[in-house]
Amino acid sequence: RKEVEQDPGPFNVPEGATVAFNCTYSNSASQSFFWYRQDCRKEPKLLMSVYSSGNEDGRFTAQLNRASQYISLLIRDSKLSDSATYLCVVSDTGNQFYFGTGTSLTVIP
Amino acid sequence: DVKVTQSSRYLVKRTGEKVFLECVQDMDHENMFWYRQDPGLGLRLIYFSYDVKMKEKGDIPEGYSVSREKKERFSLILESASTNQTSMYLCASNGGTGELFFGEGSRLTVL
């Protein structure tokens, strides 16, 4: 069983749409949770950390459900520039990171 | 601004050649990592290091070795490159808690 599982997509949505990505993790002892964004042929970059209380950054909202071992990312009012692959990342001790295979998003004009 | 720098963005090597990939971070981070990324497989950990001269095998260490002589520098070595090592190699660092910072990646093609 994979440590972190994501729906690979692809998600093709029109501009202005709301889109949600989900991710599950297998290790209940996981401590830190992140969403990274990766543009084509570039390195992953931190989009946002995910906290138990949920957190929001502009159009982006991340949620964590520890009981269900589930993480989500909601993007509202999608922009063309949101087109990318979104990686769910989970860490246990701070020096072990587990990556989902990524969810591909294309925002269509 | 934090920085992880990888020495080569693009390399083309022949089967059997020795390949060095270098990574330098300027954040005084203890932990450094080497991953490879392949379509459909995501990021897979090759080796990581949590201190100078320390190294730990990741999920796919076969065919690779690493060196960490200084805190800021973590090198990945392919002793004898093979075609199945054609991939994107990503170096990353972190300070023990919190996020990973990635370098721009090194795209290696082995002919």
PDB file of C-alpha atoms in Angstrom:
ATOM      1  CA  ARG A   1       0.000   0.000   0.000  1.00  0.00           C
ATOM      2  CA  LYS A   2       1.351   3.441  -0.895  1.00  0.00           C
ATOM      3  CA  GLU A   3       2.054   5.865   1.928  1.00  0.00           C
ATOM      4  CA  VAL A   4       0.227   8.690   0.164  1.00  0.00           C
ATOM      5  CA  GLU A   5      -2.439   8.287  -2.482  1.00  0.00           C
ATOM      6  CA  GLN A   6      -3.888  10.917  -4.779  1.00  0.00           C
ATOM      7  CA  ASP A   7      -6.249  10.869  -7.702  1.00  0.00           C
ATOM      8  CA  PRO A   8      -3.897  11.562 -10.643  1.00  0.00           C
ATOM      9  CA  GLY A   9      -6.591  13.282 -12.684  1.00  0.00           C
ATOM     10  CA  PRO A  10      -6.300  14.955 -15.062  1.00  0.00           C
ATOM     11  CA  PHE A  11      -8.724  17.615 -13.971  1.00  0.00           C
ATOM     12  CA  ASN A  12      -9.744  19.934 -16.796  1.00  0.00           C
ATOM     13  CA  VAL A  13     -11.844  22.827 -15.525  1.00  0.00           C
ATOM     14  CA  PRO A  14     -13.019  26.144 -16.979  1.00  0.00           C
ATOM     15  CA  GLU A  15     -11.723  29.442 -15.663  1.00  0.00           C
ATOM     16  CA  GLY A  16     -13.626  30.517 -12.592  1.00  0.00           C
ATOM     17  CA  ALA A  17     -14.542  27.004 -11.518  1.00  0.00           C
ATOM     18  CA  THR A  18     -13.983  25.550  -8.088  1.00  0.00           C
ATOM     19  CA  VAL A  19     -11.944  22.354  -7.970  1.00  0.00           C
ATOM     20  CA  ALA A  20     -11.060  20.049  -5.079  1.00  0.00           C
ATOM     21  CA  PHE A  21      -8.213  17.576  -4.743  1.00  0.00           C
ATOM     22  CA  ASN A  22      -8.082  14.805  -2.192  1.00  0.00           C
ATOM     23  CA  CYS A  23      -5.287  12.800  -0.691  1.00  0.00           C
ATOM     24  CA  THR A  24      -5.125   9.956   1.822  1.00  0.00           C
ATOM     25  CA  TYR A  25      -2.154   8.829   3.893  1.00  0.00           C
ATOM     26  CA  SER A  26      -1.517   5.519   5.613  1.00  0.00           C
ATOM     27  CA  ASN A  27       0.658   6.411   8.627  1.00  0.00           C
ATOM     28  CA  SER A  28      -1.452   7.626  11.519  1.00  0.00           C
ATOM     29  CA  ALA A  29       1.699   8.954  13.222  1.00  0.00           C
ATOM     30  CA  SER A  30       2.291  11.519  10.455  1.00  0.00           C
ATOM     31  CA  GLN A  31       2.981  14.969  11.828  1.00  0.00           C
ATOM     32  CA  SER A  32       3.250  17.463   8.986  1.00  0.00           C
ATOM     33  CA  PHE A  33       1.236  17.903   5.842  1.00  0.00           C
ATOM     34  CA  PHE A  34       1.801  20.002   2.763  1.00  0.00           C
ATOM     35  CA  TRP A  35       0.529  20.786  -0.692  1.00  0.00           C
ATOM     36  CA  TYR A  36       3.221  21.487  -3.282  1.00  0.00           C
ATOM     37  CA  ARG A  37       2.732  22.837  -6.762  1.00  0.00           C
ATOM     38  CA  GLN A  38       4.892  21.627  -9.655  1.00  0.00           C
ATOM     39  CA  ASP A  39       4.899  23.294 -13.047  1.00  0.00           C
ATOM     40  CA  CYS A  40       5.920  21.318 -16.114  1.00  0.00           C
ATOM     41  CA  ARG A  41       9.655  20.459 -16.044  1.00  0.00           C
ATOM     42  CA  LYS A  42      10.202  22.535 -12.907  1.00  0.00           C
ATOM     43  CA  GLU A  43      10.854  21.699  -9.277  1.00  0.00           C
ATOM     44  CA  PRO A  44       8.053  21.362  -6.695  1.00  0.00           C
ATOM     45  CA  LYS A  45       7.368  24.483  -4.678  1.00  0.00           C
ATOM     46  CA  LEU A  46       5.441  24.792  -1.448  1.00  0.00           C
ATOM     47  CA  LEU A  47       1.887  25.959  -1.990  1.00  0.00           C
ATOM     48  CA  MET A  48       0.766  25.706   1.600  1.00  0.00           C
ATOM     49  CA  SER A  49       1.183  23.739   4.776  1.00  0.00           C
ATOM     50  CA  VAL A  50      -1.939  22.028   6.108  1.00  0.00           C
ATOM     51  CA  TYR A  51      -2.987  22.412   9.712  1.00  0.00           C
ATOM     52  CA  SER A  52      -5.548  20.504  11.766  1.00  0.00           C
ATOM     53  CA  SER A  53      -7.753  23.568  12.051  1.00  0.00           C
ATOM     54  CA  GLY A  54      -7.735  24.069   8.301  1.00  0.00           C
ATOM     55  CA  ASN A  55      -6.134  27.042   6.644  1.00  0.00           C
ATOM     56  CA  GLU A  56      -6.807  29.420   3.828  1.00  0.00           C
ATOM     57  CA  ASP A  57      -4.550  31.470   1.576  1.00  0.00           C
ATOM     58  CA  GLY A  58      -6.516  33.615  -0.818  1.00  0.00           C
ATOM     59  CA  ARG A  59      -8.339  31.317  -3.222  1.00  0.00           C
ATOM     60  CA  PHE A  60      -6.777  28.191  -1.720  1.00  0.00           C
ATOM     61  CA  THR A  61      -8.133  26.275   1.269  1.00  0.00           C
ATOM     62  CA  ALA A  62      -6.516  23.209   2.801  1.00  0.00           C
ATOM     63  CA  GLN A  63      -8.157  20.822   5.234  1.00  0.00           C
ATOM     64  CA  LEU A  64      -6.813  17.951   7.318  1.00  0.00           C
ATOM     65  CA  ASN A  65      -8.892  15.184   8.825  1.00  0.00           C
ATOM     66  CA  ARG A  66      -6.631  13.147  11.103  1.00  0.00           C
ATOM     67  CA  ALA A  67      -9.331  10.647  12.025  1.00  0.00           C
ATOM     68  CA  SER A  68      -9.877   9.719   8.387  1.00  0.00           C
ATOM     69  CA  GLN A  69      -6.224  10.353   7.411  1.00  0.00           C
ATOM     70  CA  TYR A  70      -7.373  12.596   4.638  1.00  0.00           C
ATOM     71  CA  ILE A  71      -6.132  15.914   3.246  1.00  0.00           C
ATOM     72  CA  SER A  72      -7.878  18.168   0.773  1.00  0.00           C
ATOM     73  CA  LEU A  73      -7.107  21.236  -1.300  1.00  0.00           C
ATOM     74  CA  LEU A  74      -9.844  23.496  -2.620  1.00  0.00           C
ATOM     75  CA  ILE A  75      -9.134  26.070  -5.329  1.00  0.00           C
ATOM     76  CA  ARG A  76     -11.822  28.684  -5.899  1.00  0.00           C
ATOM     77  CA  ASP A  77     -12.191  30.922  -8.951  1.00  0.00           C
ATOM     78  CA  SER A  78      -9.592  28.969 -10.933  1.00  0.00           C
ATOM     79  CA  LYS A  79      -7.140  30.956 -13.046  1.00  0.00           C
ATOM     80  CA  LEU A  80      -5.224  29.846 -16.126  1.00  0.00           C
ATOM     81  CA  SER A  81      -2.065  30.226 -14.050  1.00  0.00           C
ATOM     82  CA  ASP A  82      -3.280  27.543 -11.636  1.00  0.00           C
ATOM     83  CA  SER A  83      -2.586  24.896 -14.293  1.00  0.00           C
ATOM     84  CA  ALA A  84       0.039  22.628 -12.753  1.00  0.00           C
ATOM     85  CA  THR A  85       0.491  19.351 -10.922  1.00  0.00           C
ATOM     86  CA  TYR A  86      -0.390  19.431  -7.229  1.00  0.00           C
ATOM     87  CA  LEU A  87       1.534  17.119  -4.917  1.00  0.00           C
ATOM     88  CA  CYS A  88       0.307  15.958  -1.532  1.00  0.00           C
ATOM     89  CA  VAL A  89       3.247  15.536   0.874  1.00  0.00           C
ATOM     90  CA  VAL A  90       3.239  13.977   4.329  1.00  0.00           C
ATOM     91  CA  SER A  91       6.057  13.878   6.864  1.00  0.00           C
ATOM     92  CA  ASP A  92       6.468  11.873  10.037  1.00  0.00           C
ATOM     93  CA  THR A  93       9.631  12.925  11.838  1.00  0.00           C
ATOM     94  CA  GLY A  94      10.735  15.885   9.767  1.00  0.00           C
ATOM     95  CA  ASN A  95      13.345  13.974   7.848  1.00  0.00           C
ATOM     96  CA  GLN A  96      11.074  11.474   6.122  1.00  0.00           C
ATOM     97  CA  PHE A  97       8.727  12.805   3.475  1.00  0.00           C
ATOM     98  CA  TYR A  98       6.187  10.840   1.469  1.00  0.00           C
ATOM     99  CA  PHE A  99       4.825  12.099  -1.803  1.00  0.00           C
ATOM    100  CA  GLY A 100       1.669  11.408  -3.725  1.00  0.00           C
ATOM    101  CA  THR A 101       2.129  10.961  -7.457  1.00  0.00           C
ATOM    102  CA  GLY A 102       0.418  14.295  -8.046  1.00  0.00           C
ATOM    103  CA  THR A 103      -2.858  15.528  -9.490  1.00  0.00           C
ATOM    104  CA  SER A 104      -2.751  17.291 -12.837  1.00  0.00           C
ATOM    105  CA  LEU A 105      -4.906  20.391 -13.257  1.00  0.00           C
ATOM    106  CA  THR A 106      -5.545  22.237 -16.497  1.00  0.00           C
ATOM    107  CA  VAL A 107      -7.646  25.399 -16.371  1.00  0.00           C
ATOM    108  CA  ILE A 108      -9.292  26.062 -19.719  1.00  0.00           C
ATOM    109  CA  PRO A 109     -10.116  29.565 -21.017  1.00  0.00           C
TER     110      PRO A 109
ATOM    111  CA  ASP B   1      15.773  34.220  -0.192  1.00  0.00           C
ATOM    112  CA  VAL B   2      16.499  30.551   0.460  1.00  0.00           C
ATOM    113  CA  LYS B   3      18.375  28.699  -2.204  1.00  0.00           C
ATOM    114  CA  VAL B   4      19.126  25.126  -3.204  1.00  0.00           C
ATOM    115  CA  THR B   5      21.390  25.041  -6.224  1.00  0.00           C
ATOM    116  CA  GLN B   6      22.019  22.022  -8.419  1.00  0.00           C
ATOM    117  CA  SER B   7      25.140  22.119 -10.527  1.00  0.00           C
ATOM    118  CA  SER B   8      23.739  20.930 -13.839  1.00  0.00           C
ATOM    119  CA  ARG B   9      20.268  21.432 -15.273  1.00  0.00           C
ATOM    120  CA  TYR B  10      20.748  19.102 -18.242  1.00  0.00           C
ATOM    121  CA  LEU B  11      23.261  16.308 -18.771  1.00  0.00           C
ATOM    122  CA  VAL B  12      23.728  13.701 -21.468  1.00  0.00           C
ATOM    123  CA  LYS B  13      25.994  10.785 -20.619  1.00  0.00           C
ATOM    124  CA  ARG B  14      26.873   7.426 -22.135  1.00  0.00           C
ATOM    125  CA  THR B  15      26.262   4.049 -20.545  1.00  0.00           C
ATOM    126  CA  GLY B  16      29.064   3.189 -18.140  1.00  0.00           C
ATOM    127  CA  GLU B  17      30.184   6.760 -17.502  1.00  0.00           C
ATOM    128  CA  LYS B  18      30.546   8.089 -13.965  1.00  0.00           C
ATOM    129  CA  VAL B  19      28.173  10.927 -13.204  1.00  0.00           C
ATOM    130  CA  PHE B  20      28.385  13.526 -10.434  1.00  0.00           C
ATOM    131  CA  LEU B  21      25.386  15.620  -9.471  1.00  0.00           C
ATOM    132  CA  GLU B  22      26.127  18.356  -6.979  1.00  0.00           C
ATOM    133  CA  CYS B  23      23.752  20.211  -4.696  1.00  0.00           C
ATOM    134  CA  VAL B  24      24.456  23.197  -2.453  1.00  0.00           C
ATOM    135  CA  GLN B  25      22.098  24.845   0.028  1.00  0.00           C
ATOM    136  CA  ASP B  26      22.621  28.177   1.758  1.00  0.00           C
ATOM    137  CA  MET B  27      20.171  27.735   4.650  1.00  0.00           C
ATOM    138  CA  ASP B  28      22.409  25.835   7.093  1.00  0.00           C
ATOM    139  CA  HIS B  29      19.967  22.911   6.950  1.00  0.00           C
ATOM    140  CA  GLU B  30      20.854  19.636   8.612  1.00  0.00           C
ATOM    141  CA  ASN B  31      18.837  17.414   6.285  1.00  0.00           C
ATOM    142  CA  MET B  32      19.487  16.974   2.584  1.00  0.00           C
ATOM    143  CA  PHE B  33      17.829  14.589   0.151  1.00  0.00           C
ATOM    144  CA  TRP B  34      18.187  13.211  -3.344  1.00  0.00           C
ATOM    145  CA  TYR B  35      15.060  12.133  -5.221  1.00  0.00           C
ATOM    146  CA  ARG B  36      14.378  10.973  -8.712  1.00  0.00           C
ATOM    147  CA  GLN B  37      11.124  11.743 -10.451  1.00  0.00           C
ATOM    148  CA  ASP B  38       9.683   9.665 -13.264  1.00  0.00           C
ATOM    149  CA  PRO B  39       6.291   9.979 -14.987  1.00  0.00           C
ATOM    150  CA  GLY B  40       3.619   8.007 -13.168  1.00  0.00           C
ATOM    151  CA  LEU B  41       5.958   7.083 -10.304  1.00  0.00           C
ATOM    152  CA  GLY B  42       6.220  10.379  -8.481  1.00  0.00           C
ATOM    153  CA  LEU B  43       9.227  11.300  -6.370  1.00  0.00           C
ATOM    154  CA  ARG B  44      11.285   8.421  -5.019  1.00  0.00           C
ATOM    155  CA  LEU B  45      13.951   8.867  -2.358  1.00  0.00           C
ATOM    156  CA  ILE B  46      17.432   7.697  -3.313  1.00  0.00           C
ATOM    157  CA  TYR B  47      19.481   8.800  -0.287  1.00  0.00           C
ATOM    158  CA  PHE B  48      19.275  11.337   2.467  1.00  0.00           C
ATOM    159  CA  SER B  49      21.704  12.803   4.952  1.00  0.00           C
ATOM    160  CA  TYR B  50      20.937  14.311   8.346  1.00  0.00           C
ATOM    161  CA  ASP B  51      24.446  15.498   9.133  1.00  0.00           C
ATOM    162  CA  VAL B  52      27.902  15.884   7.682  1.00  0.00           C
ATOM    163  CA  LYS B  53      29.401  12.521   6.703  1.00  0.00           C
ATOM    164  CA  MET B  54      26.125  10.794   7.565  1.00  0.00           C
ATOM    165  CA  LYS B  55      23.953   9.113   4.963  1.00  0.00           C
ATOM    166  CA  GLU B  56      20.923   6.868   4.905  1.00  0.00           C
ATOM    167  CA  LYS B  57      19.553   4.759   2.077  1.00  0.00           C
ATOM    168  CA  GLY B  58      16.187   5.685   0.737  1.00  0.00           C
ATOM    169  CA  ASP B  59      13.797   3.552  -1.264  1.00  0.00           C
ATOM    170  CA  ILE B  60      15.928   3.100  -4.404  1.00  0.00           C
ATOM    171  CA  PRO B  61      19.667   3.388  -3.530  1.00  0.00           C
ATOM    172  CA  GLU B  62      20.893   0.716  -5.934  1.00  0.00           C
ATOM    173  CA  GLY B  63      23.310   2.101  -8.494  1.00  0.00           C
ATOM    174  CA  TYR B  64      23.853   5.318  -6.555  1.00  0.00           C
ATOM    175  CA  SER B  65      26.151   6.625  -3.851  1.00  0.00           C
ATOM    176  CA  VAL B  66      26.343   9.963  -2.050  1.00  0.00           C
ATOM    177  CA  SER B  67      28.858  12.171  -0.346  1.00  0.00           C
ATOM    178  CA  ARG B  68      28.392  14.865   2.276  1.00  0.00           C
ATOM    179  CA  GLU B  69      31.756  16.284   3.287  1.00  0.00           C
ATOM    180  CA  LYS B  70      30.386  19.733   4.162  1.00  0.00           C
ATOM    181  CA  LYS B  71      27.044  20.684   5.644  1.00  0.00           C
ATOM    182  CA  GLU B  72      25.990  22.747   2.660  1.00  0.00           C
ATOM    183  CA  ARG B  73      26.906  20.258  -0.066  1.00  0.00           C
ATOM    184  CA  PHE B  74      25.356  16.878  -0.913  1.00  0.00           C
ATOM    185  CA  SER B  75      26.566  15.025  -3.992  1.00  0.00           C
ATOM    186  CA  LEU B  76      24.930  12.153  -5.838  1.00  0.00           C
ATOM    187  CA  ILE B  77      27.202   9.774  -7.742  1.00  0.00           C
ATOM    188  CA  LEU B  78      26.278   7.284 -10.408  1.00  0.00           C
ATOM    189  CA  GLU B  79      29.319   5.001 -10.542  1.00  0.00           C
ATOM    190  CA  SER B  80      28.386   3.481 -13.893  1.00  0.00           C
ATOM    191  CA  ALA B  81      25.414   5.121 -15.548  1.00  0.00           C
ATOM    192  CA  SER B  82      22.757   2.952 -17.152  1.00  0.00           C
ATOM    193  CA  THR B  83      19.861   3.827 -19.417  1.00  0.00           C
ATOM    194  CA  ASN B  84      17.330   3.123 -16.658  1.00  0.00           C
ATOM    195  CA  GLN B  85      18.868   5.976 -14.687  1.00  0.00           C
ATOM    196  CA  THR B  86      17.597   8.473 -17.238  1.00  0.00           C
ATOM    197  CA  SER B  87      15.427  10.690 -15.069  1.00  0.00           C
ATOM    198  CA  MET B  88      14.889  14.036 -13.379  1.00  0.00           C
ATOM    199  CA  TYR B  89      16.988  14.259 -10.208  1.00  0.00           C
ATOM    200  CA  LEU B  90      15.854  16.615  -7.484  1.00  0.00           C
ATOM    201  CA  CYS B  91      17.882  17.711  -4.484  1.00  0.00           C
ATOM    202  CA  ALA B  92      16.093  19.089  -1.427  1.00  0.00           C
ATOM    203  CA  SER B  93      16.889  20.288   2.062  1.00  0.00           C
ATOM    204  CA  ASN B  94      15.055  21.069   5.266  1.00  0.00           C
ATOM    205  CA  GLY B  95      15.893  22.231   8.717  1.00  0.00           C
ATOM    206  CA  GLY B  96      14.390  19.342  10.648  1.00  0.00           C
ATOM    207  CA  THR B  97      10.844  20.573  10.777  1.00  0.00           C
ATOM    208  CA  GLY B  98       8.737  22.162   8.149  1.00  0.00           C
ATOM    209  CA  GLU B  99       8.900  22.268   4.454  1.00  0.00           C
ATOM    210  CA  LEU B 100      11.314  20.841   1.934  1.00  0.00           C
ATOM    211  CA  PHE B 101      13.130  23.257  -0.335  1.00  0.00           C
ATOM    212  CA  PHE B 102      13.980  21.907  -3.764  1.00  0.00           C
ATOM    213  CA  GLY B 103      16.654  22.707  -6.282  1.00  0.00           C
ATOM    214  CA  GLU B 104      15.696  23.289  -9.902  1.00  0.00           C
ATOM    215  CA  GLY B 105      16.422  19.700 -10.839  1.00  0.00           C
ATOM    216  CA  SER B 106      18.950  17.950 -13.048  1.00  0.00           C
ATOM    217  CA  ARG B 107      17.584  16.196 -16.090  1.00  0.00           C
ATOM    218  CA  LEU B 108      19.901  13.302 -16.929  1.00  0.00           C
ATOM    219  CA  THR B 109      19.788  11.346 -20.163  1.00  0.00           C
ATOM    220  CA  VAL B 110      21.893   8.195 -20.419  1.00  0.00           C
ATOM    221  CA  LEU B 111      22.446   6.944 -23.960  1.00  0.00           C
TER     222      LEU B 111
END
